Short mmCIF file of C-alpha atoms and ligand atoms in Angstrom, two decimals:
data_model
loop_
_atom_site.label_atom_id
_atom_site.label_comp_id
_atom_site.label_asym_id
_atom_site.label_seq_id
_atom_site.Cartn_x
_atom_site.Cartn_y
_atom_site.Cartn_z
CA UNK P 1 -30.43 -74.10 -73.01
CA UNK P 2 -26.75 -72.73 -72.38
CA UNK P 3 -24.54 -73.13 -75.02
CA UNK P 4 -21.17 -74.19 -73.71
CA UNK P 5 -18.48 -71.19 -75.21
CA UNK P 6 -16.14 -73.78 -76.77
CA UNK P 7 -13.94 -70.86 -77.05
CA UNK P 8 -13.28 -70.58 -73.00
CA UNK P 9 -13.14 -74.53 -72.64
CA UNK P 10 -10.29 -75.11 -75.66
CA UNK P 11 -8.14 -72.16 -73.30
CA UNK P 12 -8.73 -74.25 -70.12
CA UNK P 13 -7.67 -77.40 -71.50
CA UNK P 14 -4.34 -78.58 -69.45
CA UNK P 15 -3.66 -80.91 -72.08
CA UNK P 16 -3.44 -78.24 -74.23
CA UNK P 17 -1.92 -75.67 -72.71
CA UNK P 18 0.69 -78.07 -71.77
CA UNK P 19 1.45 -78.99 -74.90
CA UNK P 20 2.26 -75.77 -76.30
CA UNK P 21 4.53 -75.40 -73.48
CA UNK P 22 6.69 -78.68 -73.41
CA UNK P 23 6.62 -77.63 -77.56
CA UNK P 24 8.58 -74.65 -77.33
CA UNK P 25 10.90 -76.30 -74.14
CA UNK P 26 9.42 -74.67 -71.31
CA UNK P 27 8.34 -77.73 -68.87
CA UNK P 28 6.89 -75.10 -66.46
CA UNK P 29 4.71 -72.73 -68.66
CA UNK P 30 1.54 -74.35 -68.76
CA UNK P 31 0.63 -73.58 -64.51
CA UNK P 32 0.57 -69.84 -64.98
CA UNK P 33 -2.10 -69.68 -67.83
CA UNK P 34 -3.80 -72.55 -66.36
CA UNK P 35 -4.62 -71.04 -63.37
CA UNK P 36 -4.92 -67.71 -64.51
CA UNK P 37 -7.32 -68.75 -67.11
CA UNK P 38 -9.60 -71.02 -64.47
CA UNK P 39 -9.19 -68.03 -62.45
CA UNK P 40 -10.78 -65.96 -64.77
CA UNK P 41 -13.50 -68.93 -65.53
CA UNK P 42 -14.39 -68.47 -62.00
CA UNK P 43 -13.39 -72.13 -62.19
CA UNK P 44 -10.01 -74.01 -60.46
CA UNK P 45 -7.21 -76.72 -62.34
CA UNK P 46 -8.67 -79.89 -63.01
CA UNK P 47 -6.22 -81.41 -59.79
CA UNK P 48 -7.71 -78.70 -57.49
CA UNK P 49 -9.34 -80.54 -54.24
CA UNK P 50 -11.03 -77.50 -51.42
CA UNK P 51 -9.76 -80.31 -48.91
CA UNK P 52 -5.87 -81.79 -48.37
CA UNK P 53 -4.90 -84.78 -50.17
CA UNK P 54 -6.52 -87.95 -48.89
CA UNK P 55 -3.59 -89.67 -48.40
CA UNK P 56 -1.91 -86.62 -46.71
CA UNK P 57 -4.64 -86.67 -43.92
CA UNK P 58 -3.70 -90.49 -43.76
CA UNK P 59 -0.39 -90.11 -43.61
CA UNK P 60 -0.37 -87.40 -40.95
CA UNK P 61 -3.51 -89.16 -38.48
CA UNK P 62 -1.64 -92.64 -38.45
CA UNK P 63 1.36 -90.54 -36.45
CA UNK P 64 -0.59 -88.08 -34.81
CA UNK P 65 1.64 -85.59 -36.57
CA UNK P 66 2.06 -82.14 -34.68
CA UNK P 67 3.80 -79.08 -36.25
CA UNK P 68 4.72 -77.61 -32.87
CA UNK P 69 5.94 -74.34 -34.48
CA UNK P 70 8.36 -76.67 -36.71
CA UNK P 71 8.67 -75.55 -40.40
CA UNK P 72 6.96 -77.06 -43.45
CA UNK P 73 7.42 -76.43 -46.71
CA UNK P 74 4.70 -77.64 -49.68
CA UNK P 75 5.95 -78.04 -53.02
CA UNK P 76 3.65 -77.18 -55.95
CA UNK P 77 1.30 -75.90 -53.29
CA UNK P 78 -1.48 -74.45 -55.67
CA UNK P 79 -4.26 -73.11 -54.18
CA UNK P 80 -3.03 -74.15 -50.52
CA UNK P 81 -5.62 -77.12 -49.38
CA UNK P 82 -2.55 -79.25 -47.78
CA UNK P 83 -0.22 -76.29 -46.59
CA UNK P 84 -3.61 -74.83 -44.79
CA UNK P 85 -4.27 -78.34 -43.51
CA UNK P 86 -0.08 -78.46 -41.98
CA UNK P 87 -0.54 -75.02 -41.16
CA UNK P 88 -3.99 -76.26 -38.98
CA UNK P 89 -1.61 -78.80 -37.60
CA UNK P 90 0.58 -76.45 -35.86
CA UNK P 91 3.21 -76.45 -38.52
CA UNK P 92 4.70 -72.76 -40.00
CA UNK P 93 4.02 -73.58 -43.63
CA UNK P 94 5.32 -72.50 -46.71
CA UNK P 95 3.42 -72.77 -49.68
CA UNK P 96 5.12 -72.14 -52.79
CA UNK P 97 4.58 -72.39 -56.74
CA UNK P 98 6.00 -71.72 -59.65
CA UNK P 99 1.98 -69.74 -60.66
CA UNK P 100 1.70 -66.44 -59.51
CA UNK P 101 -1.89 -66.52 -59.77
CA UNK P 102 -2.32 -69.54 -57.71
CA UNK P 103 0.20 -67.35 -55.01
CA UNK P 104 -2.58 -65.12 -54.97
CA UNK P 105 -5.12 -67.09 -54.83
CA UNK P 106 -3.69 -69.48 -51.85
CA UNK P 107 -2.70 -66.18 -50.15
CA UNK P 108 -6.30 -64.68 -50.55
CA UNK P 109 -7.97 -68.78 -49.20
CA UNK P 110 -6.12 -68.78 -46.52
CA UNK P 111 -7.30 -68.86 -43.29
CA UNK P 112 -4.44 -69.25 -40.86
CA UNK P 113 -1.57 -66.96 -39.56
CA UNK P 114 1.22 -69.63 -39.95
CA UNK P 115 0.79 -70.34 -43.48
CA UNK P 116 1.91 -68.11 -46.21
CA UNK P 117 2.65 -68.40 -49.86
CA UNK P 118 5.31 -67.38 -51.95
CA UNK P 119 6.21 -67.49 -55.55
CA UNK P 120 9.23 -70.04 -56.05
CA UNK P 121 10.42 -72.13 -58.81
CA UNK P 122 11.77 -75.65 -58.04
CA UNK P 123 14.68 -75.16 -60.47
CA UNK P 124 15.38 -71.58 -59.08
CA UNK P 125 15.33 -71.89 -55.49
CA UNK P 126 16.35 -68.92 -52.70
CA UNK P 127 19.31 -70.00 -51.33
CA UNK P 128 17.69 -69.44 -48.11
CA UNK P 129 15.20 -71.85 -48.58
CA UNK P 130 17.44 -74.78 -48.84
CA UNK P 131 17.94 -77.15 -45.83
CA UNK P 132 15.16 -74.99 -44.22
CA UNK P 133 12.62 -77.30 -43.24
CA UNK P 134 11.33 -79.99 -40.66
CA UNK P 135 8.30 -81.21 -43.39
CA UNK P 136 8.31 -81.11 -46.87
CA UNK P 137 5.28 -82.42 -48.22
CA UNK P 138 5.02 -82.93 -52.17
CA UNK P 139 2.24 -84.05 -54.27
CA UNK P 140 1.93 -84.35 -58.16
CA UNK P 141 4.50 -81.74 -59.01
CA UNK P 142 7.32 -83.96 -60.04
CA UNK P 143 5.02 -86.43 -62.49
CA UNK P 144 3.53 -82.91 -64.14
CA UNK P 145 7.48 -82.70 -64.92
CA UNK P 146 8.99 -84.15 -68.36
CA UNK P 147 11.10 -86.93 -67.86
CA UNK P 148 14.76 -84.49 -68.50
CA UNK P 149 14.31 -82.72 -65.67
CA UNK P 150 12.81 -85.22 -62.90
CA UNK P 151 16.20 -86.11 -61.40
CA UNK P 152 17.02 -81.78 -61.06
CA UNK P 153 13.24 -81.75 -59.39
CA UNK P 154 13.53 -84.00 -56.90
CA UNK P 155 17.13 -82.86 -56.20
CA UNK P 156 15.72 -79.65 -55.63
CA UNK P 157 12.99 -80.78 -53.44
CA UNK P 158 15.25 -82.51 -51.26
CA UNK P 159 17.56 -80.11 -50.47
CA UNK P 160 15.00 -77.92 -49.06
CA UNK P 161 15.28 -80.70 -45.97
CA UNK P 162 16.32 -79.68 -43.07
CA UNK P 163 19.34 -82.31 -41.34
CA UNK P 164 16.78 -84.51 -39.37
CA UNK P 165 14.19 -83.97 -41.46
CA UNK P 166 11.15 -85.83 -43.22
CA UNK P 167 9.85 -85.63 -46.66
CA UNK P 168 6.38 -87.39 -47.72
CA UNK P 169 6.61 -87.73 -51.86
CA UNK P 170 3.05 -88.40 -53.18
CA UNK P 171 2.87 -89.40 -56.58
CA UNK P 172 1.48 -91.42 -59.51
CA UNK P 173 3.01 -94.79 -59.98
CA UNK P 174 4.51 -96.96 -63.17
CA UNK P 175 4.40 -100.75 -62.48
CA UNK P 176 5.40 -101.13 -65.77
CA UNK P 177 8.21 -98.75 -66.46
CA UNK P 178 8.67 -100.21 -69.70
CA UNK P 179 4.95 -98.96 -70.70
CA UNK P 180 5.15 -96.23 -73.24
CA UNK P 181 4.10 -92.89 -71.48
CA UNK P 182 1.25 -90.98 -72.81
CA UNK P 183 1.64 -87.42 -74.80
CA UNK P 184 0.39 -85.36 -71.62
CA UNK P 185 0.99 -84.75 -68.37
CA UNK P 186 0.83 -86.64 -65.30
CA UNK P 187 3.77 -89.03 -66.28
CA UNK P 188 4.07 -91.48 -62.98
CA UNK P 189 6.96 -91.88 -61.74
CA UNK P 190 9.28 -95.37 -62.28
CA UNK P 191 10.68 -97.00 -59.10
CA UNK P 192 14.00 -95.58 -60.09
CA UNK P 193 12.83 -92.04 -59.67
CA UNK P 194 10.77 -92.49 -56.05
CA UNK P 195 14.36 -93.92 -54.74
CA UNK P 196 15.95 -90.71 -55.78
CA UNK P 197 13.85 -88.90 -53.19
CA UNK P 198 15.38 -91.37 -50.93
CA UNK P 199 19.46 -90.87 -51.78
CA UNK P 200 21.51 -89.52 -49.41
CA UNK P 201 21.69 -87.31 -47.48
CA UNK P 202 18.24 -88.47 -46.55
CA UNK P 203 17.12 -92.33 -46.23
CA UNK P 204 14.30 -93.96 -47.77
CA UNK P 205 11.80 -94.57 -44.65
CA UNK P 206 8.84 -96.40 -46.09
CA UNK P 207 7.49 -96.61 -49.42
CA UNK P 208 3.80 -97.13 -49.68
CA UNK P 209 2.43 -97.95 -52.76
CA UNK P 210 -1.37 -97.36 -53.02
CA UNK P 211 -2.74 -99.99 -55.84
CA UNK P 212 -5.47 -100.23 -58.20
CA UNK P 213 -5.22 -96.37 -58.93
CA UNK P 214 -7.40 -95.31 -62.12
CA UNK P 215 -9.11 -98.61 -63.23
CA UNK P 216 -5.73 -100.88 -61.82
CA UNK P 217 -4.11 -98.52 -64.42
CA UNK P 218 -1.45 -96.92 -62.10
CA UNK P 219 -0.70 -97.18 -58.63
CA UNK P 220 0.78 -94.66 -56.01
C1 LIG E 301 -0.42 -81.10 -60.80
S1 LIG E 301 -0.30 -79.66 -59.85
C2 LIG E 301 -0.48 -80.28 -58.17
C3 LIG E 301 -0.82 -79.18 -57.20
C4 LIG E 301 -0.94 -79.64 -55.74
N1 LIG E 301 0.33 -80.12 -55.24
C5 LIG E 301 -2.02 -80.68 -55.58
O1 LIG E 301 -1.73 -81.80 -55.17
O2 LIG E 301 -3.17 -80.35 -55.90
C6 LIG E 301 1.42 -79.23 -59.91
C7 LIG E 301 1.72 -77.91 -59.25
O3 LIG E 301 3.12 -77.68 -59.26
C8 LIG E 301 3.38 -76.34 -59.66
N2 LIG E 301 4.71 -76.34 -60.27
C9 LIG E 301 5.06 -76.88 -61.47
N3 LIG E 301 6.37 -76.71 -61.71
C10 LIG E 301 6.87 -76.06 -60.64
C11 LIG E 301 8.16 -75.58 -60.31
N4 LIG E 301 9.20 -75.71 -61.14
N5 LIG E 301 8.33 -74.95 -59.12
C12 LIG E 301 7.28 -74.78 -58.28
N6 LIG E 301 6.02 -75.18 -58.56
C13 LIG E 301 5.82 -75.82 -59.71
C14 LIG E 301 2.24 -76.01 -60.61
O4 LIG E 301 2.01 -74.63 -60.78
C15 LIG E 301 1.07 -76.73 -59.93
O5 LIG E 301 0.44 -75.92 -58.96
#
């Protein structure tokens, strides 16, 4: 019988990792040794899906949504399942994250011409990347964020854009934003914090909450 090397599973805890992070005030230094260590595992994060987000695929199939050469941009883009999958839908795609080793990793997946991957940090963006694009698609990045810096996310991820626009936010959801928040990450987001995806200069088109998430724990 294998014995499991507790050694390798303590360094690819996320709760862990993440810990020691927020500790010594770095909100963002968890991803890198996360995916560097699953890399090294031969193993992926524990969020990782080989497919885009179920509720992406929704999303995009109830419109019929076509890229047309247009520009998207995925936030948090990890290993590249949903840029691949707006990339497939005709979209030039721009996967970026904060993890070099998930850059790599997306860049090596990928299996389409109009999707690339870049290393970019939310709270360091190219000024060239700002008001850049048709779609911005993002999922899970902003509740992965402490609480201090969720309004400076979601600033950021608006501004990338484009006048005209459209954004699709996917994340956890607090009915009970009075509910005290566990020590680790994901933290869904309050009500308060989806609206600020929606202040202006873009408008609040729909929001769509998904219920009964975890055991009726959370929603989306
Ligand atoms: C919980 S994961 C979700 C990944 C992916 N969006 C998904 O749905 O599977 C959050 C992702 O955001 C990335 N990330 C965290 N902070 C970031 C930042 N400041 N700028 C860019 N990416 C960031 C992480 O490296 C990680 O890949």
């Amino acid at each position: 019988m294998a014995e499991r090397d507790e050694a390798a599973f303590e360094r690819l805890s996320a709760d862990r990792l993440a810990a020691d992070a927020l500790a010594a005030g770095d909100p963002t230094g968890w991803f890198e040794p996360l995916y560097a260590n699953a890399d090294a595992a031969g193993a992926a994060p524990p969020w990782h899906i080989d497919e885009a987000r179920p509720l992406l695929v929704d999303w995009a199939t109830e419109q019929d949504l076509r890229g047309d050469g247009k520009t998207a941009a995925v936030v948090g883009a990890g290993l590249g399942s949903d840029a691949e999958y707006l990339a497939d839908l005709g979209f030039d795609t721009l996967g970026f994250d904060v993890s070099p080793t998930a850059v790599r990793l997306a860049n090596e997946r990928s299996t389409h011409a109009n999707a690339r991957y870049e290393v970019g940090d939310l709270f360091a963006l190219p000024p060239q990347w700002r008001g850049a694009f048709d779609l911005v698609v993002e999922i899970w990045t902003v509740q992965a964020l402490p609480l201090d810096v969720r309004a400076a996310s979601i600033e950021a991820i608006t501004s990338l854009v484009k006048p005209g626009g459209r954004l699709l936010a996917i994340a956890w959801a607090r009915t009970d934003e009075d509910a005290p928040l566990r020590a680790d990450p994901p933290w869904p987001l309050t009500r308060t914090e989806f609206d600020l995806f929606g202040a202006p200069p873009l408008k609040t088109v729909k929001i769509h909450p998904v219920e009964d998430f975890l055991r009726g724990e959370f929603a989306r």
